[in-house]
DNA sequence: CCCCTTGTTTTGAACGAGTCAAATCAAGGG
DNA sequence: CCCTTGATTTGACTCGTTCAAAACAAGGGG
């Protein structure tokens, strides 16, 4: 349904505007998009949209819990619509691709550090670093080539 | 021993210079310092030290494995000398204080996401978010005051 | 249906953290 | 003591993001 976002926005106490619907559309199509990707994508529907507006929309969505911001080290922030389940992420060191992971084993094993040093912990954020299938495949090919085989 | 760092640097194939020793000193005293703190601290020993030099030193230390860089979301990067054990961190949402945590339960439970979506994972990074003892205490005091009690 | 209020968007400038590049300098082997 | 090469310095610059003021429009009240 097309008007689902309209309802979600109003339920959250936000006005329904074109920039917001465009951003939500882009996020549906790109589940882990950075601000720049969102600006570019949203301009398909709203060509005059400015980056600042997108930042404003994203902040509004995050603050009412319709979107979540993730910030992998060394990369611009990413936004996703999957909220409320505190899932984690796989990040490719080579191409930056991101995939979702449900919390590792059972409920929330990572929420139990052995010694919290007096901290009251409310969230455990986990990032798995590695290579995505494609980049890992390329790395393997290259080492083969280096090894001698060609073509 | 004062010359320990001298040996470590040489072992790593790095020249021993004043900026490097100063940075290492500051990191010993501040186990989770950001670049700015390091610049300020190191200037006690080397007043003309520039930020760019510190960035250079830090990059050198990280690249040879004498230091580790951590990047909590929404804050400047921090550097620490505790390396080689892939421990994790507690971060205070209020004041930014950081404490070390040994990996949660047993060996490395977090290194086993249920479904890796084709990724080859080489590291699991865990950040526990919450409030440190001091900030949690202040928050409690304030809600008490709001609730009615005083003094 | 129009007006008014208030939240949004727009415009444009500014910021902090970090990077890049060329020139100078000094560590430490010969 | 000199020379090579890596390290530091200087300065400009980039990127992602935030700030502020003015123009605008969503949508409730009359």
Coordinates of N, CA, C and O in Angstrom, one line a residue, chain B residues 5-145:
Chain B
X5 N 59.6 2.0 25.6 CA 59.0 2.4 24.3 C 60.0 2.5 23.3 O 59.8 2.2 22.1
X6 N 61.2 3.0 23.6 CA 62.3 3.0 22.7 C 62.5 1.7 22.0 O 62.6 1.6 20.8
X7 N 62.6 0.7 22.8 CA 62.8 -0.7 22.3 C 61.7 -1.1 21.4 O 61.9 -1.7 20.4
X8 N 60.5 -0.9 21.9 CA 59.3 -1.4 21.2 C 59.2 -0.7 19.8 O 58.9 -1.3 18.8
X9 N 59.5 0.6 19.8 CA 59.5 1.3 18.5 C 60.5 0.7 17.5 O 60.2 0.4 16.4
X10 N 61.7 0.5 18.0 CA 62.8 0.0 17.2 C 62.5 -1.5 16.7 O 62.6 -1.8 15.5
X11 N 62.0 -2.3 17.6 CA 61.5 -3.6 17.2 C 60.5 -3.6 16.1 O 60.5 -4.5 15.2
X12 N 59.7 -2.6 16.1 CA 58.6 -2.5 15.1 C 59.2 -1.9 13.8 O 58.4 -1.7 12.8
X13 N 60.5 -1.5 13.8 CA 61.0 -0.9 12.6 C 60.8 0.6 12.5 O 60.9 1.2 11.4
X14 N 60.4 1.2 13.6 CA 60.1 2.6 13.5 C 61.3 3.4 14.2 O 61.9 2.9 15.2
X15 N 61.6 4.6 13.7 CA 62.6 5.4 14.4 C 62.1 5.9 15.7 O 60.9 6.1 15.9
X16 N 63.0 6.2 16.6 CA 62.6 6.7 17.9 C 62.7 8.2 17.9 O 63.8 8.8 17.7
X17 N 61.6 8.9 18.0 CA 61.6 10.3 17.9 C 60.8 10.9 19.1 O 60.0 10.2 19.7
X18 N 61.0 12.2 19.3 CA 60.4 12.8 20.5 C 58.9 12.8 20.4 O 58.2 12.4 21.3
X19 N 58.3 13.2 19.2 CA 56.9 13.1 19.1 C 56.3 11.7 19.4 O 55.3 11.6 20.1
X20 N 57.0 10.7 19.0 CA 56.4 9.4 19.2 C 56.5 9.0 20.7 O 55.5 8.4 21.2
X21 N 57.6 9.3 21.3 CA 57.7 9.0 22.8 C 56.6 9.8 23.6 O 56.0 9.3 24.5
X22 N 56.5 11.1 23.2 CA 55.5 11.9 23.9 C 54.1 11.3 23.7 O 53.3 11.2 24.7
X23 N 53.7 10.9 22.5 CA 52.4 10.4 22.3 C 52.2 9.1 23.1 O 51.2 8.9 23.7
X24 N 53.2 8.3 23.1 CA 53.1 7.0 23.9 C 53.0 7.3 25.4 O 52.2 6.7 26.1
X25 N 53.7 8.3 25.8 CA 53.5 8.7 27.2 C 52.1 9.1 27.5 O 51.5 8.7 28.5
X26 N 51.5 10.0 26.7 CA 50.2 10.4 26.9 C 49.2 9.3 26.9 O 48.3 9.2 27.7
X27 N 49.4 8.4 26.0 CA 48.5 7.2 25.9 C 48.6 6.3 27.1 O 47.6 5.7 27.5
X28 N 49.8 6.3 27.7 CA 49.9 5.5 28.9 C 49.1 6.1 30.1 O 48.5 5.4 30.8
X29 N 49.1 7.4 30.1 CA 48.4 8.1 31.1 C 46.9 8.2 30.9 O 46.1 8.3 31.8
X30 N 46.5 8.2 29.6 CA 45.1 8.3 29.2 C 44.8 7.2 28.3 O 44.9 7.3 27.1
X31 N 44.3 6.1 28.8 CA 44.2 4.8 28.0 C 43.2 4.9 26.8 O 43.2 4.0 26.0
X32 N 42.3 5.9 26.8 CA 41.4 6.1 25.7 C 41.3 7.5 25.3 O 40.3 8.2 25.6
X33 N 42.4 8.0 24.7 CA 42.5 9.4 24.4 C 42.2 9.7 22.9 O 42.5 8.9 22.0
X34 N 41.5 10.8 22.7 CA 41.3 11.2 21.3 C 42.5 12.1 20.8 O 43.4 12.5 21.6
X35 N 42.6 12.4 19.5 CA 43.7 13.0 19.0 C 44.0 14.4 19.7 O 45.1 14.7 20.0
X36 N 42.9 15.1 19.9 CA 43.1 16.4 20.6 C 43.7 16.3 22.0 O 44.6 17.1 22.3
X37 N 43.2 15.4 22.7 CA 43.7 15.2 24.1 C 45.2 14.8 24.0 O 46.0 15.3 24.8
X38 N 45.6 14.0 23.0 CA 47.0 13.6 22.8 C 47.8 14.8 22.5 O 48.9 15.0 23.0
X39 N 47.3 15.6 21.6 CA 48.1 16.8 21.2 C 48.3 17.7 22.4 O 49.5 18.1 22.7
X40 N 47.2 18.0 23.1 CA 47.4 18.8 24.3 C 48.3 18.2 25.3 O 49.2 18.9 25.8
X41 N 48.2 16.9 25.6 CA 49.0 16.3 26.6 C 50.5 16.2 26.1 O 51.4 16.5 26.9
X42 N 50.7 15.9 24.9 CA 52.1 15.8 24.4 C 52.8 17.1 24.4 O 54.0 17.1 24.5
X43 N 52.1 18.2 24.3 CA 52.7 19.5 24.3 C 53.4 19.8 25.6 O 54.2 20.8 25.7
X44 N 53.0 19.1 26.6 CA 53.7 19.3 27.9 C 55.2 19.0 27.7 O 56.1 19.7 28.3
X45 N 55.5 18.1 26.9 CA 56.9 17.7 26.7 C 57.5 18.3 25.4 O 58.7 18.4 25.2
X46 N 56.6 18.7 24.5 CA 57.0 19.1 23.2 C 56.1 20.2 22.7 O 55.2 19.9 21.9
X47 N 56.3 21.4 23.2 CA 55.3 22.4 23.0 C 54.9 22.8 21.6 O 53.9 23.3 21.3
X48 N 55.8 22.5 20.6 CA 55.5 22.9 19.3 C 54.9 21.9 18.4 O 54.7 22.0 17.2
X49 N 54.5 20.8 19.1 CA 53.9 19.6 18.4 C 52.6 20.0 17.6 O 51.8 20.6 18.2
X50 N 52.5 19.6 16.4 CA 51.3 20.0 15.6 C 50.4 18.8 15.6 O 50.8 17.6 15.7
X51 N 49.1 19.1 15.4 CA 48.1 18.0 15.3 C 48.5 17.0 14.1 O 48.3 15.8 14.3
X52 N 48.9 17.6 13.0 CA 49.2 16.7 11.9 C 50.3 15.7 12.3 O 50.3 14.5 11.8
X53 N 51.3 16.1 13.0 CA 52.3 15.2 13.5 C 51.7 14.1 14.3 O 52.1 12.9 14.2
X54 N 50.8 14.5 15.2 CA 50.2 13.5 16.1 C 49.4 12.5 15.2 O 49.5 11.3 15.4
X55 N 48.7 13.0 14.2 CA 48.0 12.0 13.3 C 49.0 11.1 12.7 O 48.7 9.9 12.5
X56 N 50.1 11.6 12.2 CA 51.1 10.8 11.6 C 51.7 9.8 12.6 O 51.8 8.6 12.2
X57 N 52.0 10.2 13.8 CA 52.5 9.2 14.8 C 51.4 8.1 15.1 O 51.8 7.0 15.1
X58 N 50.2 8.6 15.2 CA 49.2 7.6 15.6 C 49.0 6.6 14.4 O 48.9 5.4 14.7
X59 N 49.0 7.1 13.2 CA 48.9 6.1 12.1 C 50.0 5.1 12.1 O 49.8 4.0 11.8
X60 N 51.2 5.6 12.3 CA 52.4 4.7 12.4 C 52.2 3.7 13.5 O 52.5 2.5 13.3
X61 N 51.8 4.1 14.7 CA 51.7 3.2 15.8 C 50.6 2.2 15.5 O 50.8 1.0 15.8
X62 N 49.5 2.6 14.9 CA 48.4 1.7 14.6 C 48.9 0.7 13.5 O 48.7 -0.5 13.6
X63 N 49.6 1.2 12.5 CA 50.0 0.3 11.4 C 51.0 -0.8 11.8 O 51.0 -1.8 11.2
X64 N 51.8 -0.5 12.9 CA 52.7 -1.6 13.3 C 52.1 -2.4 14.5 O 52.8 -3.2 15.1
X65 N 50.9 -2.0 14.9 CA 50.3 -2.8 16.0 C 50.6 -2.4 17.4 O 50.4 -3.1 18.3
X66 N 51.2 -1.2 17.6 CA 51.5 -0.7 18.9 C 50.3 0.0 19.5 O 50.3 0.2 20.7
X67 N 49.4 0.4 18.7 CA 48.2 1.1 19.2 C 47.0 0.6 18.4 O 47.1 0.0 17.3
X68 N 45.8 0.9 18.9 CA 44.6 0.5 18.3 C 43.7 1.7 18.2 O 43.7 2.5 19.2
X69 N 42.9 1.8 17.1 CA 42.0 2.9 17.0 C 40.6 2.4 17.2 O 40.2 1.4 16.6
X70 N 39.8 3.1 18.0 CA 38.4 2.8 18.1 C 37.6 4.0 17.8 O 38.0 5.1 18.0
X71 N 36.5 3.8 17.1 CA 35.7 4.9 16.7 C 34.2 4.8 17.1 O 33.4 4.3 16.3
X72 N 33.9 5.2 18.3 CA 32.5 5.1 18.8 C 31.7 6.1 17.9 O 32.1 7.2 17.6
X73 N 30.5 5.7 17.6 CA 29.6 6.5 16.8 C 29.4 7.8 17.4 O 29.2 8.0 18.6
X74 N 29.5 8.9 16.5 CA 29.3 10.2 17.0 C 30.3 10.9 17.8 O 30.1 11.9 18.4
X75 N 31.5 10.3 17.9 CA 32.6 10.9 18.6 C 33.9 10.8 17.8 O 34.0 9.9 17.0
X76 N 34.9 11.6 18.1 CA 36.1 11.5 17.5 C 36.8 10.2 17.8 O 36.5 9.6 18.8
X77 N 37.7 9.7 17.0 CA 38.4 8.4 17.2 C 39.2 8.5 18.5 O 39.8 9.5 18.9
X78 N 39.3 7.3 19.1 CA 40.1 7.2 20.3 C 41.2 6.2 20.1 O 41.1 5.3 19.2
X79 N 42.3 6.3 20.8 CA 43.4 5.4 20.6 C 43.8 4.8 22.0 O 43.7 5.4 23.0
X80 N 44.2 3.5 21.9 CA 44.6 2.8 23.1 C 45.8 1.9 22.8 O 46.1 1.5 21.7
X81 N 46.6 1.7 23.9 CA 47.8 0.9 23.7 C 47.5 -0.6 24.0 O 48.4 -1.4 23.7
X82 N 46.4 -0.9 24.5 CA 46.1 -2.3 24.8 C 45.7 -3.0 23.5 O 44.6 -2.7 22.9
X83 N 46.6 -3.8 23.0 CA 46.3 -4.4 21.7 C 46.5 -5.9 21.7 O 47.0 -6.4 22.7
X84 N 46.0 -6.5 20.7 CA 46.3 -8.0 20.6 C 45.3 -8.9 21.2 O 45.3 -10.1 21.1
X85 N 44.3 -8.3 22.0 CA 43.4 -9.2 22.7 C 41.9 -9.0 22.3 O 41.0 -9.6 22.8
X86 N 41.7 -8.1 21.3 CA 40.4 -7.9 20.8 C 39.3 -7.8 21.9 O 38.3 -8.4 21.9
X87 N 39.7 -6.9 22.9 CA 38.7 -6.7 24.0 C 37.6 -5.7 23.5 O 37.8 -5.1 22.4
X88 N 36.6 -5.4 24.2 CA 35.6 -4.5 23.8 C 35.4 -3.3 24.7 O 36.3 -3.1 25.6
X89 N 34.4 -2.5 24.5 CA 34.4 -1.2 25.2 C 33.0 -0.9 25.7 O 32.0 -1.2 25.1
X90 N 33.0 -0.3 26.9 CA 31.8 0.4 27.4 C 31.9 1.8 27.2 O 32.9 2.4 27.5
X91 N 30.8 2.5 26.6 CA 30.9 3.9 26.4 C 29.7 4.6 27.1 O 28.6 4.1 26.9
X92 N 30.0 5.7 27.8 CA 29.0 6.4 28.5 C 28.3 7.4 27.5 O 28.9 8.2 26.8
X93 N 27.0 7.2 27.3 CA 26.2 8.1 26.4 C 26.3 9.6 26.9 O 26.1 10.5 26.1
X94 N 26.5 9.8 28.2 CA 26.4 11.1 28.7 C 27.7 11.8 28.6 O 27.8 12.9 28.0
X95 N 28.8 11.3 29.1 CA 30.1 12.0 29.2 C 31.1 11.4 28.3 O 32.2 12.0 28.2
X96 N 30.8 10.3 27.6 CA 31.8 9.7 26.7 C 32.9 8.9 27.3 O 33.8 8.4 26.6
X97 N 32.8 8.7 28.6 CA 33.8 7.9 29.2 C 33.9 6.5 28.6 O 32.8 6.0 28.2
X98 N 35.1 5.9 28.6 CA 35.2 4.6 28.0 C 35.9 3.7 28.9 O 36.9 4.1 29.6
X99 N 35.4 2.5 29.0 CA 36.1 1.5 29.9 C 36.3 0.2 29.1 O 35.5 -0.1 28.1
X100 N 37.3 -0.6 29.4 CA 37.5 -1.8 28.7 C 36.7 -2.9 29.3 O 36.4 -3.0 30.4
X101 N 36.3 -3.9 28.4 CA 35.6 -5.1 28.8 C 36.3 -6.3 28.1 O 36.5 -6.2 26.9
X102 N 36.5 -7.3 28.9 CA 37.0 -8.5 28.2 C 35.9 -9.1 27.5 O 34.7 -8.9 27.8
X103 N 36.2 -9.9 26.5 CA 35.1 -10.5 25.7 C 34.1 -11.2 26.6 O 34.4 -12.0 27.5
X104 N 32.8 -10.9 26.3 CA 31.7 -11.2 27.2 C 31.8 -12.6 27.9 O 32.2 -12.7 29.0
X105 N 31.3 -13.6 27.2 CA 31.3 -14.9 27.9 C 32.3 -15.9 27.2 O 32.2 -16.1 26.0
X106 N 33.2 -16.4 27.9 CA 34.2 -17.4 27.4 C 35.0 -16.8 26.3 O 35.4 -15.6 26.3
X107 N 35.2 -17.6 25.3 CA 36.2 -17.2 24.2 C 35.7 -16.0 23.4 O 36.2 -14.9 23.5
X108 N 34.8 -16.3 22.4 CA 34.4 -15.2 21.5 C 33.0 -15.5 21.0 O 32.8 -15.8 19.8
X109 N 32.0 -15.5 21.9 CA 30.7 -15.9 21.5 C 30.1 -15.0 20.4 O 29.3 -15.5 19.5
X110 N 30.5 -13.8 20.4 CA 30.0 -12.8 19.4 C 30.5 -13.1 18.0 O 30.1 -12.5 17.1
X111 N 31.6 -13.9 17.9 CA 32.1 -14.1 16.6 C 31.3 -15.1 15.8 O 31.7 -15.5 14.7
X112 N 30.2 -15.5 16.3 CA 29.4 -16.5 15.6 C 28.0 -16.0 15.3 O 27.0 -16.4 15.9
X113 N 27.8 -15.1 14.3 CA 26.5 -14.7 13.9 C 25.8 -15.9 13.4 O 26.4 -16.8 12.8
X114 N 24.5 -16.0 13.5 CA 23.8 -17.2 13.1 C 23.8 -17.3 11.5 O 24.0 -18.4 11.0
X115 N 23.7 -16.2 10.8 CA 23.7 -16.3 9.4 C 24.7 -15.2 8.8 O 24.4 -14.0 9.0
X116 N 25.8 -15.6 8.2 CA 26.7 -14.6 7.8 C 26.4 -14.0 6.4 O 27.2 -13.2 5.9
X117 N 25.3 -14.4 5.8 CA 24.9 -13.9 4.5 C 26.1 -13.9 3.4 O 26.2 -13.0 2.6
X118 N 26.9 -14.9 3.5 CA 28.0 -15.1 2.6 C 29.3 -14.3 2.9 O 30.3 -14.4 2.2
X119 N 29.2 -13.5 4.0 CA 30.4 -12.8 4.4 C 31.4 -13.7 5.1 O 31.0 -14.7 5.8
X120 N 32.7 -13.4 4.9 CA 33.8 -14.1 5.7 C 34.2 -13.1 6.8 O 34.8 -12.1 6.5
X121 N 33.8 -13.4 8.0 CA 34.0 -12.5 9.1 C 35.4 -12.7 9.8 O 35.8 -13.9 10.0
X122 N 36.1 -11.6 10.0 CA 37.4 -11.8 10.7 C 37.4 -11.1 12.0 O 38.4 -11.2 12.8
X123 N 36.4 -10.3 12.3 CA 36.4 -9.6 13.6 C 35.0 -9.2 14.0 O 34.2 -8.8 13.2
X124 N 34.8 -9.4 15.3 CA 33.5 -8.9 15.9 C 33.8 -7.7 16.8 O 34.6 -7.9 17.7
X125 N 33.2 -6.6 16.5 CA 33.5 -5.4 17.3 C 32.2 -5.2 18.2 O 31.1 -5.1 17.6
X126 N 32.4 -5.0 19.5 CA 31.2 -4.9 20.3 C 31.4 -3.6 21.1 O 32.4 -3.3 21.7
X127 N 30.3 -2.8 21.1 CA 30.3 -1.6 21.9 C 29.1 -1.6 22.8 O 28.0 -1.8 22.4
X128 N 29.3 -1.5 24.1 CA 28.2 -1.5 25.1 C 27.9 -0.1 25.4 O 28.8 0.7 25.9
X129 N 26.7 0.4 25.2 CA 26.3 1.8 25.4 C 25.5 1.8 26.7 O 24.7 1.0 27.0
X130 N 25.8 2.9 27.5 CA 25.0 3.1 28.7 C 25.5 4.3 29.5 O 25.8 5.3 28.8
X131 N 25.4 4.3 30.8 CA 25.8 5.4 31.6 C 26.9 4.9 32.6 O 26.7 3.9 33.2
X132 N 27.9 5.7 32.7 CA 28.9 5.4 33.7 C 28.4 5.6 35.1 O 27.3 6.3 35.2
X133 N 29.1 5.2 36.1 CA 28.6 5.3 37.4 C 28.2 6.7 37.8 O 27.2 7.0 38.3
X134 N 29.2 7.7 37.5 CA 28.9 9.0 37.8 C 27.7 9.6 37.2 O 26.8 10.2 37.8
X135 N 27.6 9.4 35.8 CA 26.5 10.0 35.1 C 25.2 9.3 35.5 O 24.1 10.0 35.6
X136 N 25.2 8.1 35.8 CA 24.0 7.4 36.2 C 23.5 7.9 37.6 O 22.4 8.2 37.8
X137 N 24.5 8.2 38.5 CA 24.2 8.8 39.8 C 23.5 10.1 39.6 O 22.5 10.4 40.3
X138 N 24.1 11.0 38.8 CA 23.5 12.3 38.5 C 22.1 12.2 38.0 O 21.2 12.9 38.4
X139 N 21.9 11.3 37.1 CA 20.5 11.1 36.5 C 19.6 10.8 37.6 O 18.5 11.3 37.7
X140 N 20.0 9.9 38.5 CA 19.1 9.5 39.6 C 18.8 10.7 40.5 O 17.6 10.9 40.9
X141 N 19.8 11.4 40.9 CA 19.6 12.6 41.7 C 18.6 13.6 41.1 O 17.6 14.0 41.7
X142 N 18.7 13.8 39.8 CA 17.8 14.8 39.1 C 16.4 14.3 39.1 O 15.5 15.0 39.4
X143 N 16.2 13.0 38.9 CA 14.8 12.5 38.8 C 14.2 12.6 40.3 O 13.0 12.8 40.4
X144 N 15.0 12.4 41.3 CA 14.6 12.5 42.6 C 14.1 13.9 42.8 O 13.0 14.2 43.3
X145 N 14.9 14.9 42.5 CA 14.6 16.3 42.6 C 13.2 16.6 41.9 O 12.4 17.2 42.5

